[in-house]
Coordinates of C-alpha atoms in Angstrom, one line a residue:
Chain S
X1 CA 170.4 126.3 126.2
X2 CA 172.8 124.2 128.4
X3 CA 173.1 122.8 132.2
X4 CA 175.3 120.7 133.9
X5 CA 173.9 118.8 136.9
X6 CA 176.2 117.7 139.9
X7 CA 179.0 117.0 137.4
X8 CA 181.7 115.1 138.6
X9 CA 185.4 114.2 137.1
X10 CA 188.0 112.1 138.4
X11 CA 191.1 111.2 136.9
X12 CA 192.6 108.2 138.3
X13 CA 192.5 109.1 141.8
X14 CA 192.7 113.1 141.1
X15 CA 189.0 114.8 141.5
X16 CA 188.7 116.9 139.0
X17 CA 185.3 118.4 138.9
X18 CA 183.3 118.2 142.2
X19 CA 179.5 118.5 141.8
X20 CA 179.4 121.4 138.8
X21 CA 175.9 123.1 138.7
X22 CA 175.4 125.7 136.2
X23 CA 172.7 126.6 133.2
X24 CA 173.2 129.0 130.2
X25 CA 170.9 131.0 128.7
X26 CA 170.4 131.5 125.2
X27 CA 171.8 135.2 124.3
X28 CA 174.4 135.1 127.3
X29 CA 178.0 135.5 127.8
X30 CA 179.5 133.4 130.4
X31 CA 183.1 133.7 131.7
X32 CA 184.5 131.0 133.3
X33 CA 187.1 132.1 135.2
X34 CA 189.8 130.5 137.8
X35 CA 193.2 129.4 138.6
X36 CA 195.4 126.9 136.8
X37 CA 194.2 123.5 137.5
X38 CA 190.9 124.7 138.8
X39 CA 189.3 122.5 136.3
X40 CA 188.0 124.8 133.5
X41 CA 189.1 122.8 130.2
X42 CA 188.1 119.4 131.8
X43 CA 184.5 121.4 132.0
X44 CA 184.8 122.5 128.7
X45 CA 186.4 119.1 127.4
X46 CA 182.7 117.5 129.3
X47 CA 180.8 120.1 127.3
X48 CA 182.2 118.7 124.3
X49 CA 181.4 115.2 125.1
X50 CA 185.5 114.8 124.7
X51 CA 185.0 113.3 128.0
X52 CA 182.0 111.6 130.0
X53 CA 181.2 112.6 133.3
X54 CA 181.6 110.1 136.1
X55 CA 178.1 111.1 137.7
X56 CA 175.8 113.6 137.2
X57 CA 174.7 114.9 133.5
X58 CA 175.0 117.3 130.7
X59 CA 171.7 118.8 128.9
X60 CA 172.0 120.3 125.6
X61 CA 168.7 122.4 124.2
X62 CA 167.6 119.6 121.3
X63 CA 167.3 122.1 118.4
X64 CA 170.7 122.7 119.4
X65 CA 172.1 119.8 116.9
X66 CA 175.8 120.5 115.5
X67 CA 174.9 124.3 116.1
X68 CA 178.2 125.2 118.3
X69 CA 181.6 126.7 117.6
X70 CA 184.8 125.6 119.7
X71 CA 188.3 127.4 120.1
X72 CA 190.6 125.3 121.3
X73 CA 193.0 126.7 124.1
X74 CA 196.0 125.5 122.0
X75 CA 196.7 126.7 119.1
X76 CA 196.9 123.4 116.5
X77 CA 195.4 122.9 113.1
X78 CA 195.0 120.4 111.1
X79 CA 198.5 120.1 109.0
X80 CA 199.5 120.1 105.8
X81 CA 196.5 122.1 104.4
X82 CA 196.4 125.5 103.4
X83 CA 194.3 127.9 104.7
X84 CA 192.0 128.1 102.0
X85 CA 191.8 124.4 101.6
X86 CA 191.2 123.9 105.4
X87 CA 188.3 126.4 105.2
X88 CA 187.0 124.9 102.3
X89 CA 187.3 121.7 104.0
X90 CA 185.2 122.7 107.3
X91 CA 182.6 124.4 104.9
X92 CA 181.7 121.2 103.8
X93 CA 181.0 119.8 106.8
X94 CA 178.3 122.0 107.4
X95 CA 175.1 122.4 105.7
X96 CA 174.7 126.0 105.9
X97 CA 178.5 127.5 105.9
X98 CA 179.2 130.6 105.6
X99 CA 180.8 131.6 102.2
X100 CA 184.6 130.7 101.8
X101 CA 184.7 135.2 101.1
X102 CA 183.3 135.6 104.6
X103 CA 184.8 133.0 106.9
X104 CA 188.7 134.3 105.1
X105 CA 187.2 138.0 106.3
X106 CA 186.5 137.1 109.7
X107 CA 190.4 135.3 110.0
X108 CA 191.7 138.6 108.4
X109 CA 194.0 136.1 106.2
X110 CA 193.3 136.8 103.1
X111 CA 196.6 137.4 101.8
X112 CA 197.9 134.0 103.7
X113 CA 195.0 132.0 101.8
X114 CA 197.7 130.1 100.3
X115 CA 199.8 129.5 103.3
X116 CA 200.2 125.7 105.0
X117 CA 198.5 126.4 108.2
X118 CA 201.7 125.3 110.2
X119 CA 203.9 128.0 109.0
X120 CA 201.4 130.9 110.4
X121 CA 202.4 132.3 112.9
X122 CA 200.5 131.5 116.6
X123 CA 198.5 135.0 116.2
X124 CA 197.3 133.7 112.8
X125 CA 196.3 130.4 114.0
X126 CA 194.1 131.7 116.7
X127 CA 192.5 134.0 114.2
X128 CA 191.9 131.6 111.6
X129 CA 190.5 129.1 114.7
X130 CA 188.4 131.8 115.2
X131 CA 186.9 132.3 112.2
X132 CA 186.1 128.1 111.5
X133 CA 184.4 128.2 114.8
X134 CA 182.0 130.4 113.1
X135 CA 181.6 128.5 109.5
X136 CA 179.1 126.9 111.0
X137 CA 176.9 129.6 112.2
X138 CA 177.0 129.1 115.4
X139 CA 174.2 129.5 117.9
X140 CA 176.8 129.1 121.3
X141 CA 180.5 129.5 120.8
X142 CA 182.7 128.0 123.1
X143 CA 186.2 129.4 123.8
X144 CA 188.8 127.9 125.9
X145 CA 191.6 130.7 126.0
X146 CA 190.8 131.8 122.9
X147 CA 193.4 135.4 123.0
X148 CA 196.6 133.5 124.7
X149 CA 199.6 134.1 122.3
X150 CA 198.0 137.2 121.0
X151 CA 199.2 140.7 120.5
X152 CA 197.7 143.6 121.3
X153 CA 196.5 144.3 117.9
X154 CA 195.3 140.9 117.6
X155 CA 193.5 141.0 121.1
X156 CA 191.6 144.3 120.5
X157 CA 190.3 143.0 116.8
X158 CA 189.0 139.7 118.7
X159 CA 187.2 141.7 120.8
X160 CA 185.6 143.7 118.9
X161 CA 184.3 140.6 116.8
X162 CA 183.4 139.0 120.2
X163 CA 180.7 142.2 120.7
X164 CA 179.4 142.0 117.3
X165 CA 178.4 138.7 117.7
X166 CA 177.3 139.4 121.5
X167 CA 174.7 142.0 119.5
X168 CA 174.0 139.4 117.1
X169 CA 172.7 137.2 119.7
X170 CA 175.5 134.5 119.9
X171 CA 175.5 132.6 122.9
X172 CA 179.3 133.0 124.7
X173 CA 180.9 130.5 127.3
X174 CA 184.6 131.7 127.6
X175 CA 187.5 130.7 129.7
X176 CA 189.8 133.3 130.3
X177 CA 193.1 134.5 132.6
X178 CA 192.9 138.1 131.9
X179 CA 190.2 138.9 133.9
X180 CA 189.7 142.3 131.8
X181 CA 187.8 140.2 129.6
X182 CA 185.1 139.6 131.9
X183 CA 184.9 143.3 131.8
X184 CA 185.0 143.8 128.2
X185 CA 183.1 140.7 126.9
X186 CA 180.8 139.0 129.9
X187 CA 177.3 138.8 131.1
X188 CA 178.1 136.7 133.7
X189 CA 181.3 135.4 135.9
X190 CA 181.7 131.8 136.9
X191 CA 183.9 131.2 139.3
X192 CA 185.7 127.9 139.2
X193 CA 188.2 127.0 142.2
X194 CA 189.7 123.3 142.6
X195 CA 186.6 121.8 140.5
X196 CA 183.7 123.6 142.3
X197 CA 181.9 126.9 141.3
X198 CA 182.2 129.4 143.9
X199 CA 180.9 132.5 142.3
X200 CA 178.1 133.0 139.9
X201 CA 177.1 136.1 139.4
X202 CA 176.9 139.4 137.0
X203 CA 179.8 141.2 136.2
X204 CA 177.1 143.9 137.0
X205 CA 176.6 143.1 140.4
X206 CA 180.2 142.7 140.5
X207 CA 181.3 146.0 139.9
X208 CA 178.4 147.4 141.9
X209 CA 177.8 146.0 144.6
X210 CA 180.9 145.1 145.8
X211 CA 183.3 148.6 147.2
X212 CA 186.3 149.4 148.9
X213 CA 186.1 151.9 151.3
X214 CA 189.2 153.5 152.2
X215 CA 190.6 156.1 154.8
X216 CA 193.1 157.6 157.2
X217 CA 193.0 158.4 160.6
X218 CA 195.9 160.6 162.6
X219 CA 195.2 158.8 165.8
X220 CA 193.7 155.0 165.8
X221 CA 194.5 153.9 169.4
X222 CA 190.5 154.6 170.6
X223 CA 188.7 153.6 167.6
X224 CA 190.8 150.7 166.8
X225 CA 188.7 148.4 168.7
X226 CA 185.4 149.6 166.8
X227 CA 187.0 149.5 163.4
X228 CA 187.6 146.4 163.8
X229 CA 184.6 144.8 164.9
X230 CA 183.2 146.3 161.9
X231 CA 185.3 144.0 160.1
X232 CA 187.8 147.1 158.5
X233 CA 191.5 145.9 158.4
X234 CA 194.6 148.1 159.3
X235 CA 196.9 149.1 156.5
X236 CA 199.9 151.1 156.2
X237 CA 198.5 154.5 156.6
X238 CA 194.5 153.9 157.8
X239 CA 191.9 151.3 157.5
X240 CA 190.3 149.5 154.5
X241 CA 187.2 147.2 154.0
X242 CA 185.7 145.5 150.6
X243 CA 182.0 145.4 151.5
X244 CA 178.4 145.5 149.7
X245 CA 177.5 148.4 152.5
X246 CA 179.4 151.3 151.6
X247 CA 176.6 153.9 152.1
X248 CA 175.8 152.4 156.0
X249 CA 179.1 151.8 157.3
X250 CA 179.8 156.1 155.8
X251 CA 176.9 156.8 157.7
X252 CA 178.3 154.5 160.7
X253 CA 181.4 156.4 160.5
X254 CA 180.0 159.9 160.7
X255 CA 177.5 158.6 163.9
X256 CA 180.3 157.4 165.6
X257 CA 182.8 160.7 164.9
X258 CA 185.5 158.8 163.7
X259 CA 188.0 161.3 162.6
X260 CA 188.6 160.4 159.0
X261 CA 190.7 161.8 156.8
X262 CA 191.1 161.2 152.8
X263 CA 188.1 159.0 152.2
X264 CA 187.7 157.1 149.0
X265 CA 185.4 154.6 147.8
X266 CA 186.3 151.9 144.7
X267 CA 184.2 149.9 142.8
X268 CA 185.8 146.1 143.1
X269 CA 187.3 145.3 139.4
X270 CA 187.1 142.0 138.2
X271 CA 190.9 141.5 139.5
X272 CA 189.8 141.9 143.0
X273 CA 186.8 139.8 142.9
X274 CA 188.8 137.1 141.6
X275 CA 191.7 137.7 143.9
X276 CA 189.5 138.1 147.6
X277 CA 187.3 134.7 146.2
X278 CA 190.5 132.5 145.5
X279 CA 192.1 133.7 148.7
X280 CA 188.9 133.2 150.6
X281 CA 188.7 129.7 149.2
X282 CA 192.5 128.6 150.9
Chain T
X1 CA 175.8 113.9 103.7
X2 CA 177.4 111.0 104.6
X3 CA 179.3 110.4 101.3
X4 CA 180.2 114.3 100.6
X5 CA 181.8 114.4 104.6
X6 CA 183.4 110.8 103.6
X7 CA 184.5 112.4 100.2
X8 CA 185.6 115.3 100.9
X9 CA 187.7 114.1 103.9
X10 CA 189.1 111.5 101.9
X11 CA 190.0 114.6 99.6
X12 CA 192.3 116.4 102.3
X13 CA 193.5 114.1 103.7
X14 CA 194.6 112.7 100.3
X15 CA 196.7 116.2 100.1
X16 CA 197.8 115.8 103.6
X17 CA 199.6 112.2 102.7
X18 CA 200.6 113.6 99.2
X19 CA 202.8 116.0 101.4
X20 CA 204.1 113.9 103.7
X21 CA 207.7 113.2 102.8
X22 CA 208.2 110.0 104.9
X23 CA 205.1 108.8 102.8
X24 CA 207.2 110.1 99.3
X25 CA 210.5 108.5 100.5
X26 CA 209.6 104.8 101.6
X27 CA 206.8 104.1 99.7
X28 CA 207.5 105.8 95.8
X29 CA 211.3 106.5 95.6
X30 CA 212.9 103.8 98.0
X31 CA 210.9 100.8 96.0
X32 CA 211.6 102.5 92.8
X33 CA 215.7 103.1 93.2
X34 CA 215.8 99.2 94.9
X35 CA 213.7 98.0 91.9
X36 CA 216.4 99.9 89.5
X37 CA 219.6 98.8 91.4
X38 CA 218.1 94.6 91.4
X39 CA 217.2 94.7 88.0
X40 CA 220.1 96.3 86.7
X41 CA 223.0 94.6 88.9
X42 CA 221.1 91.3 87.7
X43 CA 220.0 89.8 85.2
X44 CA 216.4 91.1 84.8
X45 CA 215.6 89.1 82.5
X46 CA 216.7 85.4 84.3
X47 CA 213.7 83.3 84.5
X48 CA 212.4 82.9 88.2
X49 CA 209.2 81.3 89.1
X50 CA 207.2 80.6 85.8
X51 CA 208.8 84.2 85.2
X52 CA 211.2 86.7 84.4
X53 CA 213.1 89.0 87.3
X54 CA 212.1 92.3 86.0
X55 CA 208.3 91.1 86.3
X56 CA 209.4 89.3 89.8
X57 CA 210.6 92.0 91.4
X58 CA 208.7 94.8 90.5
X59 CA 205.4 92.5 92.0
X60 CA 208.3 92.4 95.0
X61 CA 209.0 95.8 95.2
X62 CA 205.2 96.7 94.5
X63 CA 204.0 95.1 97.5
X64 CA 206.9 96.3 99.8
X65 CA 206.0 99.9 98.8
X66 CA 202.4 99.2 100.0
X67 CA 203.2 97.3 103.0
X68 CA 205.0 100.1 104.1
X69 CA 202.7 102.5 103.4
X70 CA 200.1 100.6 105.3
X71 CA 201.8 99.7 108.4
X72 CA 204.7 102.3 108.9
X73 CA 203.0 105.5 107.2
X74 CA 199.4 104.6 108.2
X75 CA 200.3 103.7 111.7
X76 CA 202.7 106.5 112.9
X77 CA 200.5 109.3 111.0
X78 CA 198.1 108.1 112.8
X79 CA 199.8 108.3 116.4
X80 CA 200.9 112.1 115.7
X81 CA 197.6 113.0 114.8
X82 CA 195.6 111.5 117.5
X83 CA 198.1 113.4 119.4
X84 CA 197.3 116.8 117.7
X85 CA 194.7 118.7 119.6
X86 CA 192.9 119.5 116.1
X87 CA 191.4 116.1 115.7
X88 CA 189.3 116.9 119.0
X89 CA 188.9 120.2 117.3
X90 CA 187.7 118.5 114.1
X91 CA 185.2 116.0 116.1
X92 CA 183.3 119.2 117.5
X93 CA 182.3 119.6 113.6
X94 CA 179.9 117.5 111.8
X95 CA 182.0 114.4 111.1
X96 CA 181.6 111.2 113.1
X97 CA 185.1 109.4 113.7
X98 CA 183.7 106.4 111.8
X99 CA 183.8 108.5 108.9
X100 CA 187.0 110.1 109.6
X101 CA 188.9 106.8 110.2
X102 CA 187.2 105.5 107.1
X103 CA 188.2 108.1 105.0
X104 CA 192.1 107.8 106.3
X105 CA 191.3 104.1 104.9
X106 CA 189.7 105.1 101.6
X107 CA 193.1 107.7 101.3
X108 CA 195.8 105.1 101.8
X109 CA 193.7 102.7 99.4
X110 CA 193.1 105.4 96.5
X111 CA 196.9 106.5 97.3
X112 CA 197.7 102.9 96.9
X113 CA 196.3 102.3 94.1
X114 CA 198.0 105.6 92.4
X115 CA 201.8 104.3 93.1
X116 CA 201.1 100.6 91.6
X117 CA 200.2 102.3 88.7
X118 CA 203.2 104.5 89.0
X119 CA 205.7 101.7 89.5
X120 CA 203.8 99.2 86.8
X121 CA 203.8 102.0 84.1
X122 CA 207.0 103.3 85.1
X123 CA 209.1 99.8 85.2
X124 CA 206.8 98.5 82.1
X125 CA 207.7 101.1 79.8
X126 CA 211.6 100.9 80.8
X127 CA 212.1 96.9 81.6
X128 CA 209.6 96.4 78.5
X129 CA 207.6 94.0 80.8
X130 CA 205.1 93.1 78.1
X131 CA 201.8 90.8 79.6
X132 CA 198.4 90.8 78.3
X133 CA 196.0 93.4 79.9
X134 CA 194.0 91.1 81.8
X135 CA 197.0 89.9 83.6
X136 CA 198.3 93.2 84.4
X137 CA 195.0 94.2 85.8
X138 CA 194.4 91.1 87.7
X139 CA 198.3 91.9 89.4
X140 CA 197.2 95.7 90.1
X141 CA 193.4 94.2 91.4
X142 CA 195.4 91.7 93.7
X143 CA 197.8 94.1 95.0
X144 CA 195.4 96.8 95.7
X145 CA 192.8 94.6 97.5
X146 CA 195.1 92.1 99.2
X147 CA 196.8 94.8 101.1
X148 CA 193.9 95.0 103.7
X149 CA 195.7 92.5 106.3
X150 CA 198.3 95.1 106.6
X151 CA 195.9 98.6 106.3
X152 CA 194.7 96.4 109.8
X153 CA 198.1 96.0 110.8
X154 CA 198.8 100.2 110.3
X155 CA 195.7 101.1 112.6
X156 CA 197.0 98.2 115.1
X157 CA 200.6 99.9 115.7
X158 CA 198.7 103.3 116.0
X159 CA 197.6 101.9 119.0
X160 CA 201.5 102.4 120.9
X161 CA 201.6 105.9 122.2
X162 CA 204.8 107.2 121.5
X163 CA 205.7 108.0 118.0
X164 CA 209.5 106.6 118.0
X165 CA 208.7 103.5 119.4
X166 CA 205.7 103.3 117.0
X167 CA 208.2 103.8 114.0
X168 CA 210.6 101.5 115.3
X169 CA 207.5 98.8 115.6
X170 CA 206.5 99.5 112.2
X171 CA 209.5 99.7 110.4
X172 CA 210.8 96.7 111.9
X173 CA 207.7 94.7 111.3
X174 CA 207.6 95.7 108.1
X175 CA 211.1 95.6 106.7
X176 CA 211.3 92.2 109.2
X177 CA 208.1 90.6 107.4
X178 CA 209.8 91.9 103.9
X179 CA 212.7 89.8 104.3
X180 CA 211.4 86.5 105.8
X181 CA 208.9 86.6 103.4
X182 CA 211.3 86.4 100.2
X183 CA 210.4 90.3 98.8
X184 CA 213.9 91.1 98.8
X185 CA 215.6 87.8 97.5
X186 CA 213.5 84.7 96.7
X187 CA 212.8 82.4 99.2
X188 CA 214.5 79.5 97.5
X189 CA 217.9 81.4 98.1
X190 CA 217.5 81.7 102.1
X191 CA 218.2 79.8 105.1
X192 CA 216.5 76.4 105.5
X193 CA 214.7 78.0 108.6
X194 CA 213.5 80.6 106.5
X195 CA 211.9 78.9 104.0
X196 CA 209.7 76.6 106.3
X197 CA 208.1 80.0 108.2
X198 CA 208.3 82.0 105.1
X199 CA 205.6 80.7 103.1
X200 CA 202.6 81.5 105.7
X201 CA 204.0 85.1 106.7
X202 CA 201.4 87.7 105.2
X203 CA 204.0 88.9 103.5
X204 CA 205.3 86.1 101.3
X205 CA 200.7 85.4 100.6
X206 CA 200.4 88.9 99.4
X207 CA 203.6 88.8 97.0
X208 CA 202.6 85.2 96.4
X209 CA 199.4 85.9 94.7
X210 CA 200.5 88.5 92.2
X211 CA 203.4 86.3 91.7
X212 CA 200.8 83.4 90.3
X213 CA 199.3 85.4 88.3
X214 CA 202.6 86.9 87.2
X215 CA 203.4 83.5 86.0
X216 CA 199.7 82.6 84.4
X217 CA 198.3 80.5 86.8
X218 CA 195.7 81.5 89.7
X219 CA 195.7 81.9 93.2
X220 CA 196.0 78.9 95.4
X221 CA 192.8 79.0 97.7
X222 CA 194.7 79.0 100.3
X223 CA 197.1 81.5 99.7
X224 CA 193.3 84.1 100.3
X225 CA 192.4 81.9 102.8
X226 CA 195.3 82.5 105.3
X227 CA 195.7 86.2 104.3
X228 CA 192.4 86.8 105.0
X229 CA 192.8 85.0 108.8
X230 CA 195.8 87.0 108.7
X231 CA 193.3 90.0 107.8
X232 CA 190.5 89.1 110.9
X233 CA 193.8 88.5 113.7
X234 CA 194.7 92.0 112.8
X235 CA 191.4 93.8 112.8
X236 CA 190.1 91.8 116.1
X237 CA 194.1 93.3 117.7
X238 CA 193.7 96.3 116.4
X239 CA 189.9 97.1 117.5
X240 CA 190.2 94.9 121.2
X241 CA 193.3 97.1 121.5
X242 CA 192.3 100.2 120.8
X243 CA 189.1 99.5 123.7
X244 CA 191.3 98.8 126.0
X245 CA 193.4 101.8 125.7
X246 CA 190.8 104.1 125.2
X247 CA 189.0 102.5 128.5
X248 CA 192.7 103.2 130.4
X249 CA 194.5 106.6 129.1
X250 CA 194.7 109.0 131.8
X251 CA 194.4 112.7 130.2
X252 CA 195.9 115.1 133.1
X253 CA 195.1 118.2 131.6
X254 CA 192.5 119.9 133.4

């Protein structure tokens, strides 16, 4: 649907984006994920031809056309409008809109249809940017930290939109720094860290393949040496290790007659995935 | 599409400058009270130029009101927008910036066109102002048209990047090219200086041509010939200008 080939993005003298490689897929949702100032809204900003890239090039699927929604990280609308005239107003842009009785649903504003958008509150604004992201019916929908600002409520009714659109088919490229959302709402992780991807892979694969294993031992003095050439790592009360060999290095334990008491095995979350790749990038 | 996204931008963004209180303060109520104060503390109906004051100074007044419109409201709207993160937002839709920018134009010219008929009716009906209908509409054709030089002049202040020193630009050139150029008291009655510059500022053309036909006679060639240099000098600054900057800005958000 999209790729990006050996992007790069300097501002002044500041690389931004170092050789971005990525594709999406038609029917996927892609987080892109990463610190501030890794360079994720100067991707998104290239995506949206806002910006050119200095080398390297951006490939949009030609039936594509005018086909994509955008949610701005910031919260701004156009002002001096109401709601109901701004909606009106985007409608017309398009050539297939959705009806003004859908697109005031989907920003759950109805009784603000009157309002001047800059006396909603932030939680309002991101809704109604939701829903004129979508009067175009959109085949990719790109959100740049579309939930920041919002409240619990708010959050948990974006999501559930987000997964009925997932079912409908939409394509998804989201930014995001709750990493719960990868959980909730992606396909796949990108990892951005200062303007290179570092990860990309499924949350699947995330959550699966990669486990802590975690234990005790009363007396470490003779196996100390052996843990850790296995790679575990002493903490306060045993030894730890994040690893996509959970079953062998159990079995390795047991051969060896390691002692251990209290054993327990996690599946990674998103949090630590994000936390051991940034710290393994510094 | 092209004229229903031209049309129906115009459209909004007619509602946008219709709520814009700087827009409702300088360019309908100032030129109206300043018209009322002149013609009432003088004589309005003391002949002046093949004239009478009342006529004079509403064609005075009528074209301050648009200048300022064009340069001042035009031009710092414009800054604040550009800096609104919505107008990227608005770009990811099906509208070209051509056809945005051109309907901000086709706004400040049908808005234009709705306060000289506000002031004309207005001061007509009160200072009794009576010409024949072809004059009057000749005057309102003149004003309307003629105000191009400065609708160029608007887009080239947008180009500064901070909003107060954009106003204090526009409002100085504006109020600044009022006064040298005899909108506010007749040329005749300033400094010797004044009146040697003040017959080829934009200004003192624009006023110049309703004030012909004000008075029955037509408009010098040359008064549309210089105001339309005027017009290409501000359009060539205001488009080399914005290339530049758009070439050089530096946009630190990552």
């Amino acid at each position: 649907m999209l790729s990006m080939r050996s992007v790069t993005k300097s501002f002044s003298k500041t690389s931004v984006l170092k050789g971005i490689d990525f594709q999406l897929e038609k029917g996927e949702s892609v987080l892109l994920l990463g610190p501030n100032g890794s360079g994720k809204t100067t991707l998104i900003r290239l995506l949206l031809d806002f910006y050119k890239p200095d080398e390297g090039e951006v490939s949009w699927m030609e039936s594509m056309g005018a086909r994509v929604g955008f949610i701005l990280q910031e919260p701004s609308l156009m002002d001096r409008v109401t709601v109901k005239e701004l909606i009106n107003y985007i409608r017309s842009l398009h050539k297939n809109p959705l009806t003004y009785a859908e697109a005031i649903h989907n920003a759950g504003l109805v009784e603000q249809e009157n309002v001047l958008t800059e006396r909603l509150s932030v939680g309002q604004k991101r809704k109604l940017l939701f829903a004129l992201a979508l009067i175009g019916r959109p085949e990719l929908l790109i959100m740049d930290e579309p939930t920041a600002g919002m409240d619990l409520h708010a959050r948990r009714s974006f999501y559930a939109q987000v997964q009925g659109l997932k079912e409908e088919g939409l394509t998804i490229l989201m930014t995001t720094h709750l990493l719960d959302e990868a959980n909730l709402l992606g396909d796949r992780v990108l990892l951005l860290d200062q303007g290179v991807i570092t990860k990309d892979q499924s949350v699947a694969s995330i959550s699966y393949e990669q486990r802590t294993i975690r234990f005790a031992l009363t007396d470490r003095e003779p196996y100390s040496a052996r843990l850790k050439e296995k790679g575990f790592r002493q903490i306060e009360r045993g030894w730890e290790l994040v690893t996509s060999q959970a079953d062998e290095l159990i079995t390795w334990l047991v051969s060896e007659q390691i002692p251990f008491q209290q054993l327990t095995i996690e599946q990674q979350s998103i949090n630590d995935f994000f936390e051991s790749s940034v710290r393994s990038q510094h | 599409m092209v004229l229903s996204a031209l049309f129906n931008t115009t459209w909004i963004e007619m509602k946008r400058l219709s709520r814009n209180k700087y827009f409702i303060v300088f360019s309908i109520i100032m030129p109206f009270v300043f018209y009322a104060v002149y013609t009432t503390t003088n004589n309005a109906e003391m002949g002046i130029s093949g004239t009478k004051w009342k006529g004079y100074f509403l064609v005075s007044m009528t074209c301050f009101s648009l200048m300022s419109s064009s340069v001042s409201t035009l031009g710092i709207q414009m800054i604040y927008d550009k800096k609104q993160p919505w107008m990227n937002w608005l770009f990811t839709q099906p509208l070209q910036r051509w056809k945005y920018f051109a309907a901000r134009i086709m706004t400040q010219m049908v808005l234009n066109l709705l306060v000289i008929l506000f002031m004309f009716v207005i001061a007509a009906q009160w200072k009794n102002i009576e010409l024949p209908m072809t004059t009057w509409m000749g005057i309102v054709l003149w004003i309307w048209l003629a105000i191009l030089p400065f609708l160029a002049l608007g887009t080239w202040v947008s180009v500064v990047e901070n909003t107060e020193s954009a106003a204090a630009v526009a409002n100085f050139s504006t109020l600044g090219l009022a006064l040298l150029g005899g909108l506010w008291m007749p040329l005749q009655e300033m400094p010797a200086l004044v009146q040697i510059i003040g017959p080829w500022l934009p200004s003192n053309l624009y006023a110049e041509g309703a004030w012909s036909l004000l008075a029955g006679d037509a408009i010098k060639w040359s008064t549309s010939a210089v105001l339309s240099l005027y017009f290409l000098l501000f359009l060539t600054g205001s488009v080399m200008t914005h290339h530049h900057f758009k070439k050089t800005t530096y946009l630190s958000d990552t």
